[in-house]
GROMACS .gro file of C-alpha atoms in nm:
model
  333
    1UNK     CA    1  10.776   4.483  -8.855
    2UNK     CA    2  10.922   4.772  -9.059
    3UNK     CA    3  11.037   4.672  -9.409
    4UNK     CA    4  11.387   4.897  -9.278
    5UNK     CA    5  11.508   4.959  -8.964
    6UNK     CA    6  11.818   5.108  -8.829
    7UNK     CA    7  11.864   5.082  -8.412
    8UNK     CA    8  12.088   5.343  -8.253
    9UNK     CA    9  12.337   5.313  -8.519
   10UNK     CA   10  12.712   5.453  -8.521
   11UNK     CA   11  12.962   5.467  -8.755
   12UNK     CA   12  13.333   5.563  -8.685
   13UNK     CA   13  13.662   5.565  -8.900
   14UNK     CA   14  13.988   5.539  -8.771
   15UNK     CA   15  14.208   5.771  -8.938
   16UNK     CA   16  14.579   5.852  -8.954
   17UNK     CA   17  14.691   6.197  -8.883
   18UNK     CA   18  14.954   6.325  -9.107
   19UNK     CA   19  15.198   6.588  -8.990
   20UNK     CA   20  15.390   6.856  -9.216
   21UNK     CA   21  15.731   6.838  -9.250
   22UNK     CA   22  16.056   6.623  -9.381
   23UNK     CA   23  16.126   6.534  -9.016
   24UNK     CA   24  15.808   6.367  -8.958
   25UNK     CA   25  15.891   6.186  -9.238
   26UNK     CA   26  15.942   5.865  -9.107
   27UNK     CA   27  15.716   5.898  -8.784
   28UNK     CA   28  15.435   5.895  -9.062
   29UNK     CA   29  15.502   5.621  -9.241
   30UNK     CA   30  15.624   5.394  -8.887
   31UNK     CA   31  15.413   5.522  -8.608
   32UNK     CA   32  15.156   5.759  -8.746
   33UNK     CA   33  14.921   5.950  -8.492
   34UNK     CA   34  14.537   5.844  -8.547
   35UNK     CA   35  14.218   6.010  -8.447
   36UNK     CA   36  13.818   5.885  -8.473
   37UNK     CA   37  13.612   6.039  -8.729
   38UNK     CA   38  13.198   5.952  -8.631
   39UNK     CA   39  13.033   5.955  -8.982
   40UNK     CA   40  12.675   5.859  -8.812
   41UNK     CA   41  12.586   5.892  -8.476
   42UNK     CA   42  12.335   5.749  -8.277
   43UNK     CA   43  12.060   5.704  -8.598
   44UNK     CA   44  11.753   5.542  -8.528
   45UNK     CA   45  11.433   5.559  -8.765
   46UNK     CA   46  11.175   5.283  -8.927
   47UNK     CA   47  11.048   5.296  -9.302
   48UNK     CA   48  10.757   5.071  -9.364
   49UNK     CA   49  10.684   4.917  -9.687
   50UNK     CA   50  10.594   5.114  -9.982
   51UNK     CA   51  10.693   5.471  -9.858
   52UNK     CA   52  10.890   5.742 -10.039
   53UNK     CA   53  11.188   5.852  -9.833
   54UNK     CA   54  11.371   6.217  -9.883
   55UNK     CA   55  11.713   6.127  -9.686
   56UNK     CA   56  11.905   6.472  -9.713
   57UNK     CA   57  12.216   6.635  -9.555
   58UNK     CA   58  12.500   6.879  -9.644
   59UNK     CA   59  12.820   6.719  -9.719
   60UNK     CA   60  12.939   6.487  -9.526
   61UNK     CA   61  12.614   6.454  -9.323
   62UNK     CA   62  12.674   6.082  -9.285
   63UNK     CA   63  12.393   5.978  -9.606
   64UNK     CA   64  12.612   5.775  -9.830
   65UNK     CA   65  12.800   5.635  -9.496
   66UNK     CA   66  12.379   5.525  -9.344
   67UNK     CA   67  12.307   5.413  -9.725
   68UNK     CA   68  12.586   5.174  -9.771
   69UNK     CA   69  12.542   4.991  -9.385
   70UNK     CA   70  12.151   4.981  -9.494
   71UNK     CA   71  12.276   4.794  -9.827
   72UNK     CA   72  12.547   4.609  -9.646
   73UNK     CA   73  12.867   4.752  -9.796
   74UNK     CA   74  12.938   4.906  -9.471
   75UNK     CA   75  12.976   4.719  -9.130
   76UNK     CA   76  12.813   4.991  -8.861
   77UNK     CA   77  13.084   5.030  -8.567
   78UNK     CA   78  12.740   4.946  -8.319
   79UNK     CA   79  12.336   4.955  -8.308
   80UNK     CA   80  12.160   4.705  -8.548
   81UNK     CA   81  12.009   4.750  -8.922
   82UNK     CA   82  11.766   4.473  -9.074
   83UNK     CA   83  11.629   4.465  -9.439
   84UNK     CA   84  11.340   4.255  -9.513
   85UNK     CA   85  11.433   4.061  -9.156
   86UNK     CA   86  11.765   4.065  -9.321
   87UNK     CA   87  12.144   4.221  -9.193
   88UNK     CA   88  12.228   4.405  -9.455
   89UNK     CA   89  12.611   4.353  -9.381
   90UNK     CA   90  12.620   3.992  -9.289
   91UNK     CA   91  12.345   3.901  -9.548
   92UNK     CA   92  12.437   4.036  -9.817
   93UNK     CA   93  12.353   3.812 -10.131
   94UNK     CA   94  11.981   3.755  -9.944
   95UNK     CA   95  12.001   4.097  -9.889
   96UNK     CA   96  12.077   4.208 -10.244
   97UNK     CA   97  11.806   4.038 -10.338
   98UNK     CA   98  11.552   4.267 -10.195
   99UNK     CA   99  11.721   4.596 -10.313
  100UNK     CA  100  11.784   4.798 -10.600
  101UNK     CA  101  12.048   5.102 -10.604
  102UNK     CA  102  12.200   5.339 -10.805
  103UNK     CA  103  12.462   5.543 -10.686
  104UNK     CA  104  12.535   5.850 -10.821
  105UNK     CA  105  12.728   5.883 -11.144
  106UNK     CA  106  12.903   5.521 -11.088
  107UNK     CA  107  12.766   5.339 -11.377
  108UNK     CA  108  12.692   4.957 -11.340
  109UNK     CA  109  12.634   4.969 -11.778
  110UNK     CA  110  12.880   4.782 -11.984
  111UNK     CA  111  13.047   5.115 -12.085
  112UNK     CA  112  13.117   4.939 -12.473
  113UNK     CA  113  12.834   4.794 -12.481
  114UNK     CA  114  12.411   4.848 -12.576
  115UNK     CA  115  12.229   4.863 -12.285
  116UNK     CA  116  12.019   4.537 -12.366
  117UNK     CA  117  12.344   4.371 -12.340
  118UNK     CA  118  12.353   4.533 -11.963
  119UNK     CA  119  12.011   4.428 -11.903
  120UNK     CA  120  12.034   4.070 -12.019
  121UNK     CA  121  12.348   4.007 -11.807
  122UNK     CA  122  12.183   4.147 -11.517
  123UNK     CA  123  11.893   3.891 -11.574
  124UNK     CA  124  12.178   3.613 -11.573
  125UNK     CA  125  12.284   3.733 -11.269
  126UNK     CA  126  11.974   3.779 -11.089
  127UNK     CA  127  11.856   3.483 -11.199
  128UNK     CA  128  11.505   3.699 -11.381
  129UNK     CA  129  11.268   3.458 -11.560
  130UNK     CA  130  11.176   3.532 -11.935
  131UNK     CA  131  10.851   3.658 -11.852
  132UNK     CA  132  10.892   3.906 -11.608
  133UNK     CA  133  11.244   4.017 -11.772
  134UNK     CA  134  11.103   4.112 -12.110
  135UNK     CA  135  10.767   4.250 -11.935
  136UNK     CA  136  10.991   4.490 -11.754
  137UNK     CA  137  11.190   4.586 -12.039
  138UNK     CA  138  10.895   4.653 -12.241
  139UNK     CA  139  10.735   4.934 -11.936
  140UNK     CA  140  11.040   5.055 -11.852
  141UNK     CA  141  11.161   5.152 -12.263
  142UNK     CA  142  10.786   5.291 -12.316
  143UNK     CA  143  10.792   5.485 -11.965
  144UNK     CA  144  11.128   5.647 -12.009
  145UNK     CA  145  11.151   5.682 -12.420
  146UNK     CA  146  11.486   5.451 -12.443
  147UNK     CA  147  11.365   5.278 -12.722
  148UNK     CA  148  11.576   5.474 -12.974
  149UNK     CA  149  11.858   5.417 -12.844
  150UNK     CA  150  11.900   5.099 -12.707
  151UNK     CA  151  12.145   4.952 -12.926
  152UNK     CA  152  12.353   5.274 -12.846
  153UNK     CA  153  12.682   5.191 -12.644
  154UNK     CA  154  12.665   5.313 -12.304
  155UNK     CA  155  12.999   5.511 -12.410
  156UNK     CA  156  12.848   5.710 -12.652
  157UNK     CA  157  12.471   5.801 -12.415
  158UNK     CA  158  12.437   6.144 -12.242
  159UNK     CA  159  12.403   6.190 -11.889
  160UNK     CA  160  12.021   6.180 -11.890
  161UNK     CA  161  11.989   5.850 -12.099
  162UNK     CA  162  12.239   5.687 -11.877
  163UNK     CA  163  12.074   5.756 -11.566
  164UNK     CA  164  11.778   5.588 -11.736
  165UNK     CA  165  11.934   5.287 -11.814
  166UNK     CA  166  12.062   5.307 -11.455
  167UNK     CA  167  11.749   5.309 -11.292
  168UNK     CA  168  11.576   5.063 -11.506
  169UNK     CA  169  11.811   4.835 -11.467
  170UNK     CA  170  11.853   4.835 -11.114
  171UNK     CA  171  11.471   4.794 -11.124
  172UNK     CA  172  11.484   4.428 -11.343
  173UNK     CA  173  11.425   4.224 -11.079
  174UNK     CA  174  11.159   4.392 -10.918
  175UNK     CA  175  11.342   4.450 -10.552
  176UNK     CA  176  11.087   4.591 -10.296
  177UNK     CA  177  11.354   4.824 -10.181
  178UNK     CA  178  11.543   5.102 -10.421
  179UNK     CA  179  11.804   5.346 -10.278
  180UNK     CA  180  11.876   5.633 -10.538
  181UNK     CA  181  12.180   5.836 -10.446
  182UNK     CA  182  12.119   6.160 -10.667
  183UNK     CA  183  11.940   6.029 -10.921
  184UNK     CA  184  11.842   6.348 -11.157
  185UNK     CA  185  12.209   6.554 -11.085
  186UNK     CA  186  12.281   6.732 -11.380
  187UNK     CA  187  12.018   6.632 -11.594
  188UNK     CA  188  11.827   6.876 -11.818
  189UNK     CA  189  11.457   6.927 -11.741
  190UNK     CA  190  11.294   6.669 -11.918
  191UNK     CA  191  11.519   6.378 -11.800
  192UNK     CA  192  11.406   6.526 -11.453
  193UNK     CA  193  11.070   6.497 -11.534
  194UNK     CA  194  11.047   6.157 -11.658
  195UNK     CA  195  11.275   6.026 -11.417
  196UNK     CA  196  11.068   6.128 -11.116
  197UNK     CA  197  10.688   6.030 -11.273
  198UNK     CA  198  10.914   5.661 -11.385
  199UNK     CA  199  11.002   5.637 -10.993
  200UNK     CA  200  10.632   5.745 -10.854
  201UNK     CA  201  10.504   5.490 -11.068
  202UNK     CA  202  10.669   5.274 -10.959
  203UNK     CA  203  10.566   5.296 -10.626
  204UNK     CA  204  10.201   5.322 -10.756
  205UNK     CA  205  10.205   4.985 -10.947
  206UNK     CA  206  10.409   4.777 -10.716
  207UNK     CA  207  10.479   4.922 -10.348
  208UNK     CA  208  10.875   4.963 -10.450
  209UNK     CA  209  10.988   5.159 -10.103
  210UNK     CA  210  11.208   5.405 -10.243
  211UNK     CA  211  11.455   5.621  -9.942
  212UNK     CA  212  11.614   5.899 -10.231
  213UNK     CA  213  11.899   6.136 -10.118
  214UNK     CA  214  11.895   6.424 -10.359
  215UNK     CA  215  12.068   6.791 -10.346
  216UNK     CA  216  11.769   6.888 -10.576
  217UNK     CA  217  11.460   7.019 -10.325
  218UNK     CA  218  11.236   6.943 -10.638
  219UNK     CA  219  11.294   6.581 -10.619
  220UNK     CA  220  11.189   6.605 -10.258
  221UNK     CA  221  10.892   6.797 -10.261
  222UNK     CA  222  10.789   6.596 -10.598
  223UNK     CA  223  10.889   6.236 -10.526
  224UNK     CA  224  10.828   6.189 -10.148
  225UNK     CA  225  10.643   6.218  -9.858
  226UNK     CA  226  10.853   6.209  -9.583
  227UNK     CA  227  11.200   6.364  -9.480
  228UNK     CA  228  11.497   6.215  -9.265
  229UNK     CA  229  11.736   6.491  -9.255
  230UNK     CA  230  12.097   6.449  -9.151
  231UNK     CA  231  12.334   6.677  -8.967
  232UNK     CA  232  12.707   6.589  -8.850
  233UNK     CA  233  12.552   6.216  -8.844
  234UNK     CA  234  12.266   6.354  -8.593
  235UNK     CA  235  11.924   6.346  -8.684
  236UNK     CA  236  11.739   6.638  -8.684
  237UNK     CA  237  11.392   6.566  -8.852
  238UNK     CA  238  11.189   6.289  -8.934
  239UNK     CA  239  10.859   6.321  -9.047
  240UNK     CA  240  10.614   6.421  -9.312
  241UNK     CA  241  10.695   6.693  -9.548
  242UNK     CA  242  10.357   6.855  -9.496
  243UNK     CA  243  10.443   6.891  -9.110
  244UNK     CA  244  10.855   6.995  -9.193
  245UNK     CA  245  10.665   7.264  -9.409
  246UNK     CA  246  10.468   7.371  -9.123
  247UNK     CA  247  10.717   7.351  -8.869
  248UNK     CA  248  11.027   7.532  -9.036
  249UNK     CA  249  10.801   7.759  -9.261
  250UNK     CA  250  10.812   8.102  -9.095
  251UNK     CA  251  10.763   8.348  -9.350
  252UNK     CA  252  10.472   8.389  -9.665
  253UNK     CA  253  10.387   8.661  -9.826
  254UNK     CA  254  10.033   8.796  -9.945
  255UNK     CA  255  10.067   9.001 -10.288
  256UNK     CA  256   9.714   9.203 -10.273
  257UNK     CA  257   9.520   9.414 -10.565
  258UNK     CA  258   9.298   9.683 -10.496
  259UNK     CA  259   9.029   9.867 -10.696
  260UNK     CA  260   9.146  10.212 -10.519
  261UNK     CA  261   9.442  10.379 -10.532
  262UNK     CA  262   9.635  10.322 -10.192
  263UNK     CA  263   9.725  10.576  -9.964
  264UNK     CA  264  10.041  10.569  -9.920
  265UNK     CA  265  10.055  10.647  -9.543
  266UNK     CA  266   9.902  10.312  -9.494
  267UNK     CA  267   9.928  10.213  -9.120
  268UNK     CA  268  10.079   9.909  -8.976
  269UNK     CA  269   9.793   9.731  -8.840
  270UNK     CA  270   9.924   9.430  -8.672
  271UNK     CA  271  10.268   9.384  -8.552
  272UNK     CA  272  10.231   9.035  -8.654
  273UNK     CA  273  10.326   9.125  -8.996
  274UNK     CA  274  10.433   9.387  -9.243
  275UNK     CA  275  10.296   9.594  -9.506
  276UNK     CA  276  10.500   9.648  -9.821
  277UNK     CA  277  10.353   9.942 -10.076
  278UNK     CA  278  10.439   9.790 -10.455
  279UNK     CA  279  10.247  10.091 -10.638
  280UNK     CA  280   9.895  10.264 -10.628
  281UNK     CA  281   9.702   9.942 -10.645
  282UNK     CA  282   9.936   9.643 -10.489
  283UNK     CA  283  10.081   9.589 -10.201
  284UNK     CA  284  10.233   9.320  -9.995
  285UNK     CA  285  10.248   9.185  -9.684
  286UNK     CA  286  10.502   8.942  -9.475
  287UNK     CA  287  10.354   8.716  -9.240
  288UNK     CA  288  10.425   8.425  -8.965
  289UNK     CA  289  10.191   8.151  -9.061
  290UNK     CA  290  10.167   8.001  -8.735
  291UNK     CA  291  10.145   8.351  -8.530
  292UNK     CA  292   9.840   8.479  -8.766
  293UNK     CA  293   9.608   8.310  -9.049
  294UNK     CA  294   9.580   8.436  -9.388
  295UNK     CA  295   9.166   8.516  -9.311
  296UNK     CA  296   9.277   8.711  -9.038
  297UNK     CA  297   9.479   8.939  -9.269
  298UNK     CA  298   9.270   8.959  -9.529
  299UNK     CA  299   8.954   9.030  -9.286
  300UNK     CA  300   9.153   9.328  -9.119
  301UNK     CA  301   9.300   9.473  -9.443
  302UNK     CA  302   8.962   9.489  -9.630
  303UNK     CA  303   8.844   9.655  -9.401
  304UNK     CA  304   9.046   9.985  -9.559
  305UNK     CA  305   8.992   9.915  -9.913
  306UNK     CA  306   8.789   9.674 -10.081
  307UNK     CA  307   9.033   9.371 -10.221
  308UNK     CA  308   9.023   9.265 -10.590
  309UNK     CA  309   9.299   8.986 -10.608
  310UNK     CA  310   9.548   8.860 -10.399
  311UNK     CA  311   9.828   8.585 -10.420
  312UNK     CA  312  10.003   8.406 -10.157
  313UNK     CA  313  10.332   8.251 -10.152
  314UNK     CA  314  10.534   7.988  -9.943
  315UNK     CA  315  10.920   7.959  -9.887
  316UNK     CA  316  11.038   7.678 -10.094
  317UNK     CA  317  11.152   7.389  -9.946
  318UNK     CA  318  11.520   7.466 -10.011
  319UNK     CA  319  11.525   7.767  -9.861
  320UNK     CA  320  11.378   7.598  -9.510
  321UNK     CA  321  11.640   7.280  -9.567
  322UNK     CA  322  11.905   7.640  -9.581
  323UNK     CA  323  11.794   7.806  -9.285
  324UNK     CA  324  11.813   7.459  -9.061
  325UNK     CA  325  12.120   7.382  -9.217
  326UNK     CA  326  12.279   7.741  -9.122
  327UNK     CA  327  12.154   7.712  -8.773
  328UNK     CA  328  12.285   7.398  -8.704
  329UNK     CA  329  12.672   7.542  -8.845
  330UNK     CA  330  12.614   7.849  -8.560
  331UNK     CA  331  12.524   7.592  -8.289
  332UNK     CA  332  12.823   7.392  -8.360
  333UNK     CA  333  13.054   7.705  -8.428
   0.00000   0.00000   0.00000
């Protein structure tokens, strides 16, 4: 049985509609209009144990409403969710067991504090042996260079060496589960860095099944292998990156070198893609990957002059998550 599992899952909020105007004054307060807001609609997907989940959306995509049902903050209006066996929302000391979260910028540090005073209360509260407490301190300083500043109050940290402390501590008692809610947002490069090789380790040494939502595409393409992508609470993908790259990936381009000079009434050779001159010796060429392979090019364009180098480039992943997210906004329009 999956480790997660969410059943045709909805979520809807009942909110009150408040008119303009000193005359609806009191019909607001005494008999205000309401209307449903769905957050999540219909959501169904599995994650087994030990997988790394991208769980992305625009704005209001309904990822922080699925995240907090899937911890057990939020009751789903119907469908079914089980953790570890586990509902999330009527379980949720058992539940909290299992799971480790950070969300966002809300910091779970003792704000006056050092964080080893954060991390032994959290070992009160989870009940952490000694053994397994300090063995976890120990990795988790060396992996993500805290040590210099442990005694530090949390008041007085910068962003990155907060969001440290955040995820190590949320990782003390070794939950098989963590949900990270933007882990890396506004963190310099290095913070990034370490951050995302701490989390993949992880994962490596002890199976931790990590679902990450993140506006950064890096933390996707670097951290996990497989994407749930949310639109207006619909799902629209689910699957590895590797395919989403295939599927949504419509565009590369070749950057080619020759050892002639190029004439510049170079033909159009194949409608399946287009020839860009750069100067005398370059020249480029935008292709559909899955209407013509790159041999194919590179056979019929050598066939004029006699290639030297080339390079080939991909759209990133951000600029595919863009172009779905755009389409879906003119379907809905």
């Amino acid at each position: 049985m999956a480790l997660i599992s969410v059943d045709h899952v909805c979520k809807e909020y009942i909110v009150h509609v408040q008119k303009p105007g000193i005359k609806n004054f009191f019909k607001n307060v005494f008999s205000p209009e309401t209307k449903i807001i769905t957050a999540v609609q219909d959501l169904s997907f599995q994650i087994e144990e030990g997988e790394l989940v991208g769980f992305i959306g625009e704005n209001g995509a309904g990822k922080s409403t699925t995240l907090k049902m899937i911890t057990g903050i939020l009751y789903p209006t119907s469908g079914s969710i089980h953790v570890a066996n586990l509902e999330p929302y009527k379980n949720r000391k058992q539940t909290a067991e299992h799971i480790g979260v950070v969300f966002g910028q809300r910091s779970r540090l003792q704000w006056d504090l050092p964080i080893m005073d954060s991390f032994e209360l959290y070992k009160e509260i989870y009940q952490i042996e000694d053994d397994p407490f300090k063995n976890n301190v120990s990795r988790f300083i060396e992996m993500l260079d805290m040590e210099r500043y442990l005694q530090t109050p949390v008041r007085q940290l910068s962003l990155g060496q907060r969001m440290k402390a955040e995820i190590s501590l949320s990782m003390l008692h070794n939950p098989d589960i963590l949900f990270l809610d933007e882990p890396t947002i506004g963190l310099d490069v290095l913070a990034k860095h370490q951050i995302r090789d701490f989390i993949k380790e992880r994962n490596r040494r002890s199976n931790v099944t990590t679902l990450l939502t993140s506006h950064d595409m890096k933390d996707l393409e670097e951290i996990c292998d497989r994407l749930i992508i949310l639109s207006r609470g619909n799902l629209i993908f689910d699957g590895s990156i590797v395919d989403f790259k295939k599927i949504f990936s419509h565009e590369s381009v070749i950057t080619i070198t020759y050892n002639a000079q190029i004439c510049e009434t170079i033909e159009l050779l194949d409608p399946r893609y287009q020839i860009f001159i750069i100067d005398s010796h370059h020249l480029s060429i935008k292709y559909d990957p899955h209407k013509i392979s790159v041999a194919e090019i590179i056979s019929k364009l050598n066939q004029t002059y006699q290639i030297t180098d080339l390079s080939i480039s991909h759209p990133d992943i951000e600029d595919m998550v863009r172009t779905i997210f755009q389409t879906q906004k003119q379907e809905n329009v």
